[in-house]
XYZ file of C-alpha atoms in Angstrom:
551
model
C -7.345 36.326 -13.640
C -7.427 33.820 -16.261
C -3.723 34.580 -17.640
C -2.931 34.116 -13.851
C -4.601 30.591 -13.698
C -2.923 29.515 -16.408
C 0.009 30.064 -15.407
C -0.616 28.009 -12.137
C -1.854 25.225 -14.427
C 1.444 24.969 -16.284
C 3.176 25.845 -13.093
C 1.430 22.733 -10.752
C 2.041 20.141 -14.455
C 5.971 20.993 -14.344
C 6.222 20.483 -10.329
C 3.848 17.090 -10.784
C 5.964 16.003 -13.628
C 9.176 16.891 -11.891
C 7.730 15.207 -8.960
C 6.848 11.458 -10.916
C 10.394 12.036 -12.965
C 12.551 12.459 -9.562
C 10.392 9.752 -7.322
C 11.139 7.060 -11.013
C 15.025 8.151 -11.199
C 15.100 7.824 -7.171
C 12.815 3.918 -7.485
C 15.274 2.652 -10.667
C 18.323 4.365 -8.369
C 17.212 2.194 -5.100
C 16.236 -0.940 -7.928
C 19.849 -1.108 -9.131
C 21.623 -0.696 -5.290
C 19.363 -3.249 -4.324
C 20.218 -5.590 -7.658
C 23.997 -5.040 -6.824
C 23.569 -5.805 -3.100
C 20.802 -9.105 -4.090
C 24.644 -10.250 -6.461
C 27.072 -10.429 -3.769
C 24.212 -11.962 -1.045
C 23.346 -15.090 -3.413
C 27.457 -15.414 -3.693
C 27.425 -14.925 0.276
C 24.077 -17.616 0.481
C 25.693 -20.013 -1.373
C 28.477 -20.445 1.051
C 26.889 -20.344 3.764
C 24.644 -23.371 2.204
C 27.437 -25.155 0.955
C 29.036 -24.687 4.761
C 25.784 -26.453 5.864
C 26.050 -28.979 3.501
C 30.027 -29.530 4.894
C 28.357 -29.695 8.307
C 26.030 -32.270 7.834
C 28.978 -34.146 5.996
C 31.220 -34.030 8.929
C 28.309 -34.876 11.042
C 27.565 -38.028 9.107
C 31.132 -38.785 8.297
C 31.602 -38.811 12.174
C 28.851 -41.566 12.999
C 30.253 -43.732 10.037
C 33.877 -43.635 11.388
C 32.718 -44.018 15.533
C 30.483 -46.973 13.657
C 33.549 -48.834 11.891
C 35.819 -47.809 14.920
C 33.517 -49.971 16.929
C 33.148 -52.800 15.382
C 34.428 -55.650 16.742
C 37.196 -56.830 14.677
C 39.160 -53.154 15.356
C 42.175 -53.009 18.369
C 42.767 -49.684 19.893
C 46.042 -49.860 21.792
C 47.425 -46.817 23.575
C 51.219 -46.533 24.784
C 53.896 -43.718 26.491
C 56.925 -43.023 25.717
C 58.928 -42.104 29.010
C 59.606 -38.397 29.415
C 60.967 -35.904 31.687
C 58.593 -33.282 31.042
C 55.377 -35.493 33.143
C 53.200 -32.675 31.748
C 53.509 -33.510 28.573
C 53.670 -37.413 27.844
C 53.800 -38.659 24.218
C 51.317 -40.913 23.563
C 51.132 -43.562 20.972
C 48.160 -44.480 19.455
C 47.895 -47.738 16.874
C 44.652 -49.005 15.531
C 44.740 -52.786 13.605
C 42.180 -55.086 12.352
C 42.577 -58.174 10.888
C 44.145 -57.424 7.782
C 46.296 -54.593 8.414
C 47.342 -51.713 11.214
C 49.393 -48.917 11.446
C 52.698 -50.661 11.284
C 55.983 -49.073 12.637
C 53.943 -45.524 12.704
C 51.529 -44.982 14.875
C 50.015 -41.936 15.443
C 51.641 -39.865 17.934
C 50.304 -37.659 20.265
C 50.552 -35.803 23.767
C 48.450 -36.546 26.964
C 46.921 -33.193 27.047
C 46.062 -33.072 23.628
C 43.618 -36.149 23.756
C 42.584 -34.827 26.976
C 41.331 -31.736 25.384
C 39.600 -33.394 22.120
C 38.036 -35.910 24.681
C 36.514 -32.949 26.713
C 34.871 -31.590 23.386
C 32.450 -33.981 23.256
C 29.825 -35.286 25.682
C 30.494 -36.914 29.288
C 31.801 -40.795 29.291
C 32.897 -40.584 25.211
C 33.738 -43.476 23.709
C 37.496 -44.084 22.824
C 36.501 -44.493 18.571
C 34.442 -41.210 19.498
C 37.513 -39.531 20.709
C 39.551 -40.828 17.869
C 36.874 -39.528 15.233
C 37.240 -35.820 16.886
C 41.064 -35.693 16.797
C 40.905 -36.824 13.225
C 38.616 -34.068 12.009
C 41.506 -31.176 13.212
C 44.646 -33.225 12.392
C 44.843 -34.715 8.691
C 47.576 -37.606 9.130
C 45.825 -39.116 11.624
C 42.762 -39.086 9.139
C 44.564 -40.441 6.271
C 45.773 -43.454 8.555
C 42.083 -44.521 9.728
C 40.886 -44.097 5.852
C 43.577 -46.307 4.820
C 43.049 -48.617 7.367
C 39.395 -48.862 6.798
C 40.221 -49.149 2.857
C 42.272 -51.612 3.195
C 39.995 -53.733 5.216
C 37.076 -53.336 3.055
C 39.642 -54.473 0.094
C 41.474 -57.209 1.340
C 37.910 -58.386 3.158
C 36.748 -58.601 -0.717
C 39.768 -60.244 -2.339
C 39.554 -62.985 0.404
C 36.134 -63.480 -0.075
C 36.960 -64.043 -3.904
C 40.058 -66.456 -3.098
C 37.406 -69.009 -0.836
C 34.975 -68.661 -3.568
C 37.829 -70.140 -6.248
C 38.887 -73.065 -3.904
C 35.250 -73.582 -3.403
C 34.646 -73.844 -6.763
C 37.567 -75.125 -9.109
C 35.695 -76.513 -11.859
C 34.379 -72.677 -12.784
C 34.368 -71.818 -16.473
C 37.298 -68.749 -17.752
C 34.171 -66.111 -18.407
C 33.012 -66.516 -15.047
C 36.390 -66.223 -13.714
C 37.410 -63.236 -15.651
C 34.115 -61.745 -14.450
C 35.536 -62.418 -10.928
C 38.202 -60.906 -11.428
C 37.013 -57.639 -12.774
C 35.349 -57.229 -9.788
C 38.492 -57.752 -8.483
C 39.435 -54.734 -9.858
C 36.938 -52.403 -9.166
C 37.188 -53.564 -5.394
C 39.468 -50.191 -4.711
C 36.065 -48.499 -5.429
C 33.912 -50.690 -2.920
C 33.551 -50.177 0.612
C 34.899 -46.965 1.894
C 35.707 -45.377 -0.758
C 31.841 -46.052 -2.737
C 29.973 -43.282 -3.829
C 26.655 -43.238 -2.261
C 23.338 -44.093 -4.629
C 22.022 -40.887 -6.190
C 24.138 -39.058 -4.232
C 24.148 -36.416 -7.247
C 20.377 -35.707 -6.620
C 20.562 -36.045 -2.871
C 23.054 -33.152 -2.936
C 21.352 -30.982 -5.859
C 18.060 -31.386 -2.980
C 20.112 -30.420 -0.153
C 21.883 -27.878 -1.239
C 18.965 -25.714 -2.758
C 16.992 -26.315 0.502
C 20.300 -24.806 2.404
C 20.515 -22.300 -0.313
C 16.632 -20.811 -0.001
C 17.129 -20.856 3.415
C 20.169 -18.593 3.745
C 18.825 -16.364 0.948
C 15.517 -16.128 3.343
C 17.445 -15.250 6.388
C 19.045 -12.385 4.298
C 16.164 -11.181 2.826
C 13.168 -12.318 5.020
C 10.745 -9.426 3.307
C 11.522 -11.220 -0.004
C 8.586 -13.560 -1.088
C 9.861 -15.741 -3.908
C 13.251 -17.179 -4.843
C 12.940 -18.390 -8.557
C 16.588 -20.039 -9.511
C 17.607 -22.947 -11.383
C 20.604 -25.263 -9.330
C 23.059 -26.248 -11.814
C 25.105 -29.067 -10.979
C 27.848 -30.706 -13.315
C 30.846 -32.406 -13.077
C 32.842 -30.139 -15.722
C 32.987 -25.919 -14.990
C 29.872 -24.916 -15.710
C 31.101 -20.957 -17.928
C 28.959 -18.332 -16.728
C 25.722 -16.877 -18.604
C 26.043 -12.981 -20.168
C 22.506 -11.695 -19.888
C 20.896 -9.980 -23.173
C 22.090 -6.968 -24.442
C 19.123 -4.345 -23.349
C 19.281 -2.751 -19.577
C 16.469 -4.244 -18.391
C 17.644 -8.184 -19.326
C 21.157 -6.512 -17.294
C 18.572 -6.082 -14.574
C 16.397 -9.448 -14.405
C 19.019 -11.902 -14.239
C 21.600 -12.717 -11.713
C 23.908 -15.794 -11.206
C 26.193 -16.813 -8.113
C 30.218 -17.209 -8.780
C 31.169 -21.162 -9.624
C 31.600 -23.307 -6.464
C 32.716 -26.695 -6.040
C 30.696 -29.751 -4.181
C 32.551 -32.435 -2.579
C 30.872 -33.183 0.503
C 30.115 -37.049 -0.471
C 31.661 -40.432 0.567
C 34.955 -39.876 1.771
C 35.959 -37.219 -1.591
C 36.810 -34.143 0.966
C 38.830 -35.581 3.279
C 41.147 -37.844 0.730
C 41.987 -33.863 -0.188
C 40.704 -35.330 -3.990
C 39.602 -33.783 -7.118
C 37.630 -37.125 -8.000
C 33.786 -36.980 -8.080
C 33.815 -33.136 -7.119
C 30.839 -31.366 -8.438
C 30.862 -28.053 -9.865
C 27.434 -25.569 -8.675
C 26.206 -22.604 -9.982
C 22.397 -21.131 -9.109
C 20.787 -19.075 -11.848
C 18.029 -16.067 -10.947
C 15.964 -15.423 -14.817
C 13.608 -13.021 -12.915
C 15.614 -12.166 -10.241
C 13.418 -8.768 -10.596
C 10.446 -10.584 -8.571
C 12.165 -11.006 -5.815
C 13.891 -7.739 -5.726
C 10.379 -6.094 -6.080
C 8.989 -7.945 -3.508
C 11.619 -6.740 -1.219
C 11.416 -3.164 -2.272
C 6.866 -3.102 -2.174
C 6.751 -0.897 0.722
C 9.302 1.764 -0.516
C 7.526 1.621 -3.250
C 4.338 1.687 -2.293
C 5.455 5.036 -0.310
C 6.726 6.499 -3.362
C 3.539 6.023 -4.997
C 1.631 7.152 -1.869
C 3.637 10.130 -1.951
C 3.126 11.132 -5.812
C -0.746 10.765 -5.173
C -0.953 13.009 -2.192
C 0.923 15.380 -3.895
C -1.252 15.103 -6.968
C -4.413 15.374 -4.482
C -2.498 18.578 -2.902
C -2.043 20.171 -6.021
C -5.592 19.351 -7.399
C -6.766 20.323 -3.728
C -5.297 24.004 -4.373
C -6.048 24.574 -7.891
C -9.583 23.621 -6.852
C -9.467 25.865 -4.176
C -8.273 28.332 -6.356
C -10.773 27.905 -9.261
C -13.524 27.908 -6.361
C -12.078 31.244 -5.217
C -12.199 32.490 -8.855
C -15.939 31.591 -8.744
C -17.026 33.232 -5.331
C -14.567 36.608 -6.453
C -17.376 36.753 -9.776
C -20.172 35.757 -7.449
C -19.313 38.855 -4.710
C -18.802 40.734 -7.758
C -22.156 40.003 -9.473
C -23.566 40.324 -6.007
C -21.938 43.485 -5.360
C -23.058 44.822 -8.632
C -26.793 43.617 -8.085
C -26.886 44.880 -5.213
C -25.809 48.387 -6.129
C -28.532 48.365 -8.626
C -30.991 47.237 -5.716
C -30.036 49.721 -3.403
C -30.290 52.424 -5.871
C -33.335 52.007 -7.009
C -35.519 52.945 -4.013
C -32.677 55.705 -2.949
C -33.732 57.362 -6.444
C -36.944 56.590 -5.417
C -37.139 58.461 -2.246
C -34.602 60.740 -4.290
C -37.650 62.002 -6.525
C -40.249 61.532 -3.649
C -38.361 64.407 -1.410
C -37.731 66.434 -4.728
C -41.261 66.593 -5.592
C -42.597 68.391 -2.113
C -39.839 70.673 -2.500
C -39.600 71.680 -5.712
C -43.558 71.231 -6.833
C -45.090 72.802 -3.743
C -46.049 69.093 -3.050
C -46.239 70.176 1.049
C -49.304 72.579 -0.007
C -51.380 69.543 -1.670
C -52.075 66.758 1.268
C -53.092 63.879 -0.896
C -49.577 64.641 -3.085
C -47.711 64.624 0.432
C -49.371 61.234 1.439
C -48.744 59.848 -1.745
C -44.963 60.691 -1.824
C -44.512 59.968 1.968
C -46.360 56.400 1.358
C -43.364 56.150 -1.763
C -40.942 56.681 0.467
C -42.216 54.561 3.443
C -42.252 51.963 0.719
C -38.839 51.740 -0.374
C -37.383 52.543 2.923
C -38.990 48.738 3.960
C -37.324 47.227 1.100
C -34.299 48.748 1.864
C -34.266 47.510 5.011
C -35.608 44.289 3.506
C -32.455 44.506 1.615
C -29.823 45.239 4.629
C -32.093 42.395 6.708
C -31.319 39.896 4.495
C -27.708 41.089 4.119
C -27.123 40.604 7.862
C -29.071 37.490 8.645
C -26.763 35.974 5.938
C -23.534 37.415 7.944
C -25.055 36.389 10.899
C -26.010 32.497 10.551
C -22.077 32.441 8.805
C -20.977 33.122 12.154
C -22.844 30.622 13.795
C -24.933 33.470 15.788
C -28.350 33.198 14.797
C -30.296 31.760 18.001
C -34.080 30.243 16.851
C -36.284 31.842 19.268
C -39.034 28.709 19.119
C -43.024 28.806 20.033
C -45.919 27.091 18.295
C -47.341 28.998 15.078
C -50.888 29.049 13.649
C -49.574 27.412 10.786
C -53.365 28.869 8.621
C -52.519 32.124 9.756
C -49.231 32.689 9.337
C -49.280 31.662 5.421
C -52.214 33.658 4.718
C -51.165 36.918 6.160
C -47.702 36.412 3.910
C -49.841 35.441 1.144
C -51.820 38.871 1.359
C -48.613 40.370 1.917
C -46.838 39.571 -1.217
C -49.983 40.085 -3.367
C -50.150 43.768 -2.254
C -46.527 44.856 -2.882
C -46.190 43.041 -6.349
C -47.254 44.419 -9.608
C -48.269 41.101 -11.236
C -51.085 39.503 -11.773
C -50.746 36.614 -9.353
C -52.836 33.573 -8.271
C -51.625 32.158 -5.057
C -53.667 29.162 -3.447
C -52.823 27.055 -0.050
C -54.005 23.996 0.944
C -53.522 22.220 3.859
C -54.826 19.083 3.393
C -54.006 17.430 6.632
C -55.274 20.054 9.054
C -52.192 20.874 11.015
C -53.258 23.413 13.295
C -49.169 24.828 14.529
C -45.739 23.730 14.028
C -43.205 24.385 16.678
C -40.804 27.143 15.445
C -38.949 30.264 14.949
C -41.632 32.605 13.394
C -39.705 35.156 11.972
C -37.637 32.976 10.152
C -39.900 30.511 8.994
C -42.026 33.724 7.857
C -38.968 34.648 5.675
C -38.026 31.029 4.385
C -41.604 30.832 3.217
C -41.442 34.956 2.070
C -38.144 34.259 0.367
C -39.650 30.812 -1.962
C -42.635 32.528 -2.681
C -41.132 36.279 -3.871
C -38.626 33.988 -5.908
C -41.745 32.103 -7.351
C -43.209 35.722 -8.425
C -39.995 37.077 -9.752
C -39.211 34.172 -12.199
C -42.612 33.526 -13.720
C -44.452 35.736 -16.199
C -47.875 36.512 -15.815
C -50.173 35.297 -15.216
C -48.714 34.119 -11.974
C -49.571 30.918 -10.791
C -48.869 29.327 -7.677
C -49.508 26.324 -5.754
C -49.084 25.814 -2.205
C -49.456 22.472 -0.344
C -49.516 21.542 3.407
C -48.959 17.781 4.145
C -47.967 15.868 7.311
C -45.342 12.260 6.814
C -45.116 10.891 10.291
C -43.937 14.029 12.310
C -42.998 16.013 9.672
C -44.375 19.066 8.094
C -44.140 19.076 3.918
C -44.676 22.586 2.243
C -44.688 21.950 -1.229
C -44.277 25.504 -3.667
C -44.994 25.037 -7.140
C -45.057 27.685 -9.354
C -45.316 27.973 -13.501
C -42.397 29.999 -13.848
C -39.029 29.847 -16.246
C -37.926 26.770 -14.416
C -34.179 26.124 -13.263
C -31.551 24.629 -15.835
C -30.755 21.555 -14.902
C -26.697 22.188 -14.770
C -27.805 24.829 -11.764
C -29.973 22.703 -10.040
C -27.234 21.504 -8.014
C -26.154 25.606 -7.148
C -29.304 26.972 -6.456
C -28.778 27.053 -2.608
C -24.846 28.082 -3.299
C -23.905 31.655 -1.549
C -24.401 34.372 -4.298
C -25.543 32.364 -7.138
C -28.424 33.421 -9.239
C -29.663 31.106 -12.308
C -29.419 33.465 -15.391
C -32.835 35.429 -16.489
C -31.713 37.111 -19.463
C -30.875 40.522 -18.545
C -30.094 40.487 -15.036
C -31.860 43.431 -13.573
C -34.815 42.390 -15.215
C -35.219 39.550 -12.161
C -33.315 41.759 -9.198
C -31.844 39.711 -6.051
C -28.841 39.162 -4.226
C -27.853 35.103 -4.769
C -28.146 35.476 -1.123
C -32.431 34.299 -0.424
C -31.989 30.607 -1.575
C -28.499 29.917 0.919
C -30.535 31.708 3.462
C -33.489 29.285 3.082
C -31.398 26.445 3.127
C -29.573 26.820 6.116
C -32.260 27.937 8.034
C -34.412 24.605 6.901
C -31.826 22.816 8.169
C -31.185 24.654 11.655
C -34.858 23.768 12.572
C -33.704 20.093 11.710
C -35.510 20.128 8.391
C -34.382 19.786 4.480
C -35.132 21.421 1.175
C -35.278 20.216 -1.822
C -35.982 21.253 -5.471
C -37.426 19.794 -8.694
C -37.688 21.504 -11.758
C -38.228 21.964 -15.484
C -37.067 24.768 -18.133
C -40.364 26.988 -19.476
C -42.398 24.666 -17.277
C -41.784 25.740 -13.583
C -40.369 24.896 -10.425
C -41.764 23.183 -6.985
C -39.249 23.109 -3.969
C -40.395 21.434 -1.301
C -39.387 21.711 2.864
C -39.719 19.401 5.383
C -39.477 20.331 8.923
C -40.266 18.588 12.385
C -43.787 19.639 13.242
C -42.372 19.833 17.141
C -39.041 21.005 17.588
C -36.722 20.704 20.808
C-alpha cells in the first residue's frame, strides 16, 4: 500500500508541475500576443490623436479665416459668366483689400458647387463662412486667401514703417537699420507667425489626444507610462537591451510628423514641422493590467487543482488509515469474539466429557460461565450494531425522565461485579438533580461505555471519580479516573471510528475503537457535548454535558 502511495505522490507532483509549466508557457504565450497587438495600437493611437489634433487645427484655422474674411476692410464680389448650360453657371469669385486682390484670376467656380459647400454648414451662413468651407476641400482657392491675407499683414507693416520715417526724419542710422530689420522679418509677422509656445501647447495636446485613444482601445488598461518626444530633427528609434525581458518592457510608436500650427499645413510646407515619437519603458504595467483577470484565472485554476489533488491524496491517505483501523478492528474483534466462544467451548466440554451433568453445583457453575460470556457476546454484537445503526441515521431516542441516583448506582454495582479488579468507584451529585429527560438505554451505555474504559486502562487499584453538577440547564457528568492517561497526539482521535490509543500489547486492554465514537455521537443526538482532558501515567477525566430536559 505504501509502494502504491508513492507512486500517486510522484504521479499528482508531475501532473501539478505539468499543470504550473503549461498554465506559465500559455500566460508568457498570451503576454507576447498581447505585447505585439499593444505595438501596432500605440502606432494606430497616435494617429488617431494626431487626426484630433488636425481637427482642432482646421477648427481654429476656420474661425481665424471667417474672422479676417470679415473684417471690414475685405470686398467680396461675386460675378457669371454667361452660359448655355443654366444648370451649371460659372461663377467668379474675387476677394481685395486695400493693398492687394486677386488680380486678373479670380477664383472660379460653378453655381452648384457653392450651393453645396453653403448647405454644409448651418442655416443663414455667412458669405466669409462659405468661403472658409470651399477653401478647406479645394487648395488654390486656399493659397489665394493666404496670400491675400499675407500680403495685407506685410504691406500693412511696411506702410506703417514708411509714416514712421516721414514722421521722424531727423532719426539716427542705428535706429534706422533697426527699422529696417524689422523690415525684414515682416514676411514672418502676421499670418504667417508662429504662435507663443506653440511647441508646448502641442506636446500638451497631443499626449492628452494620445492617452485618450490608447484608453478607448484598451479601457481595462489602468496606466499609460510614456515619454512624448518632440523635436524638430528625426528623432532615430531606441533598440531595447539585449535580454528577452527588456524585448518585452519597452515599446515605441513609428516617427510621425506635427504640423498642425499657424498656417504650416496648409502652405503644403516643411518649415516648423515637428517630428513625434511616444516611448513606453514599462510598457509591461500596462499590459499586465490589461491581462489581471486572465491571469488571475490562471492562478485560480492552478490552486483548485492543487486543492483537488491535495483533496484526493488526503482522501486517499485517510482511506489508508480507516483500511488499518477496520483491520485492527477486525483483528480485535476476532480475538474478542473468541474468547468467550472458547469459553463456552470448555464450559459444554466439561459436562460432557467430565460427567459434569451428574454433579449440580459443577452444572451451575459451567451454565453460569456460559450465561456469562453469551452477555458479552451479545454486548459485543450490541455495540457492533448500534454503531451501524446511528451511521445510518436510524437510531430513534425513545425519551422519558430518569432517576438520575438510581440509574448510576445500579451501573456502578454492575460493573463492579463483572470486573476482576480491585476498583473504587464513588458518585456525587452535588446539586441534587433528581431526573434528566432522556433515552435510558443509551445514556445507560454512554455512561457504561466511559466507565468500563476507565477500568480497562488503569491498573489497580482502580480509582474513580464521578461528579454530578448542574450549569444553567445543563447536566455535567464529570469521570475521572487514575489510569494510563491519553497521549496528547491522540487526544484529538479518541472519539474517531475504530481508533484505540496504544496499551502496549493490544489484547492486554481488549475493545473495538468503536465505544468512544459511539459515546460521542450519542452525547450529541441528545443535544449535549463531550469532552476530554488528560495526562500520560496520571489519568483521564472526560466530561458530558447534556440538557437536563430534552424536546
Amino acid at each position: 500500500m505504501k509502494k502504491k502511495l508513492y507512486i500517486v505522490l510522484f504521479l499528482t507532483a508531475i501532473l501539478l508541475t505539468g499543470i504550473i509549466v503549461l498554465q506559465l508557457y500559455w500566460s508568457f504565450t498570451a503576454y507576447k500576443l498581447n505585447k505585439e497587438k499593444f505595438d501596432g495600437d500605440i502606432n494606430i493611437a497616435m494617429q488617431r490623436a494626431l487626426d484630433s489634433c488636425k481637427k482642432d487645427y482646421f477648427d481654429s484655422i476656420r474661425v481665424v479665416m471667417v474672422k479676417r474674411l470679415s473684417a471690414p476692410g475685405i470686398t467680396i464680389k461675386f460675378d457669371t459668366l454667361p452660359s448655355a448650360d443654366t444648370a451649371h453657371l460659372v461663377m467668379l469669385i474675387s476677394v481685395a483689400n486695400k493693398y492687394t486682390n486677386f488680380g486678373n484670376q479670380p477664383y472660379n467656380t460653378t453655381i452648384p458647387d457653392y450651393n453645396f459647400y453653403k448647405k454644409r454648414l448651418r442655416a443663414g451662413a455667412s458669405i466669409p463662412e462659405v468661403l472658409t468651407e470651399i477653401s478647406f476641400y479645394q487648395p488654390m482657392l486656399m493659397e489665394k486667401l493666404i496670400t491675400l491675407l499675407g500680403m495685407e499683414d506685410t504691406m500693412g507693416n511696411f506702410l506703417d514703417e514708411i509714416a514712421y520715417h516721414k514722421a521722424h526724419p531727423g532719426r539716427s542710422i542705428n535706429t534706422l537699420n533697426k527699422r529696417l530689420d524689422a523690415i525684414r522679418s515682416l514676411p514672418d509677422k502676421g499670418t504667417y507667425e508662429m504662435p507663443p509656445n506653440y511647441r508646448k501647447a502641442d506636446s500638451l495636446k497631443l499626449n492628452y489626444y494620445f492617452k485618450k485613444a490608447l484608453q478607448q482601445m484598451h479601457p481595462r488598461m489602468r496606466k499609460f507610462d510614456f515619454d512624448l518626444d518632440f523635436s524638430d530633427k528625426p528623432i532615430p528609434a531606441d533598440e531595447p537591451g539585449p535580454h528577452v525581458i527588456d524585448q518585452l518592457r519597452y515599446s515605441e510608436t513609428e516617427q510621425f510628423t506635427y504640423k498642425y500650427h499657424g498656417f504650416v499645413f496648409l502652405e503644403h510646407s516643411d518649415k516648423d514641422v515637428l517630428y513625434v515619437r511616444a516611448r513606453f519603458n514599462r510598457a509591461q504595467i500596462g499590459i499586465l493590467s490589461e491581462m489581471v483577470i486572465i491571469l488571475g484565472l490562471s492562478a485560480l485554476l492552478i490552486v483548485f487543482t492543487k486543492f483537488c489533488l491535495f483533496y484526493i491524496i488526503r482522501t486517499i491517505i485517510q482511506q489508508k488509515k480507516l483500511t488499518e483501523l477496520k483491520d485492527d478492528f477486525i483483528n480485535n474483534m476476532t480475538h474478542e469474539l473468541k474468547t468467550p466462544i472458547a469459553t463456552i467451548t470448555v464450559a459444554i466440554e466439561g459436562l460432557q466429557k467430565f460427567n459434569g451433568l451428574n454433579d449440580p453445583e459443577k452444572t451451575q457453575r459451567y451454565l453460569q460461565t456460559s450465561r456469562n460470556e453469551l452477555s458479552r457476546l451479545d454486548g459485543l454484537v450490541t455495540k457492533v450494531l448500534n454503531v451501524a445503526a446511528f451511521e445510518r441515521k436510524k437510531v430513534v431516542l425513545i425519551k422519558e425522565r430518569i432517576a438520575i441516583d438510581e440509574l448510576m448506582n445500579e451501573l456502578i454495582a454492575a460493573e463492579k461485579q463483572k470486573t476482576a479488579k480491585e476498583v473504587s468507584i464513588t458518585y456525587i451529585n452535588r446539586d441534587g438533580i433528581t431526573a434528566i429527560e432522556a433515552d435510558k438505554m443509551h445514556l445507560r451505555n454512554v455512561m457504561l461505555n466511559l466507565v468500563d474504559n476507565a477500568i480497562k486502562y488503569a491498573t489497580e487499584p482502580v480509582d474513580i471519580e464521578i461528579d454530578l453538577t448542574k450549569q444553567h440547564k445543563y447536566a455535567v457528568f464529570s469521570i475521572k479516573d487514575n489510569g494510563m492517561g491519553i497521549p496528547a497526539k491522540h487526544i484529538k482521535h479518541v472519539f474517531d471510528k475504530f481508533h484505540r490509543v496504544p496499551a502496549g500489547n493490544v489484547h492486554n486492554v481488549k475493545g473495538t475503537g468503536l465505544g468512544l465514537n459511539y459515546v460521542k455521537y450519542m452525547v450529541e443526538a441528545h443535544g449535549g457535548k463531550i469532552s476530554v482532558n488528560s495526562k500520560v501515567n496520571k489519568g483521564s477525566e472526560f466530561t458530558v454535558t447534556i440538557p437536563i430536559k430534552n424536546g
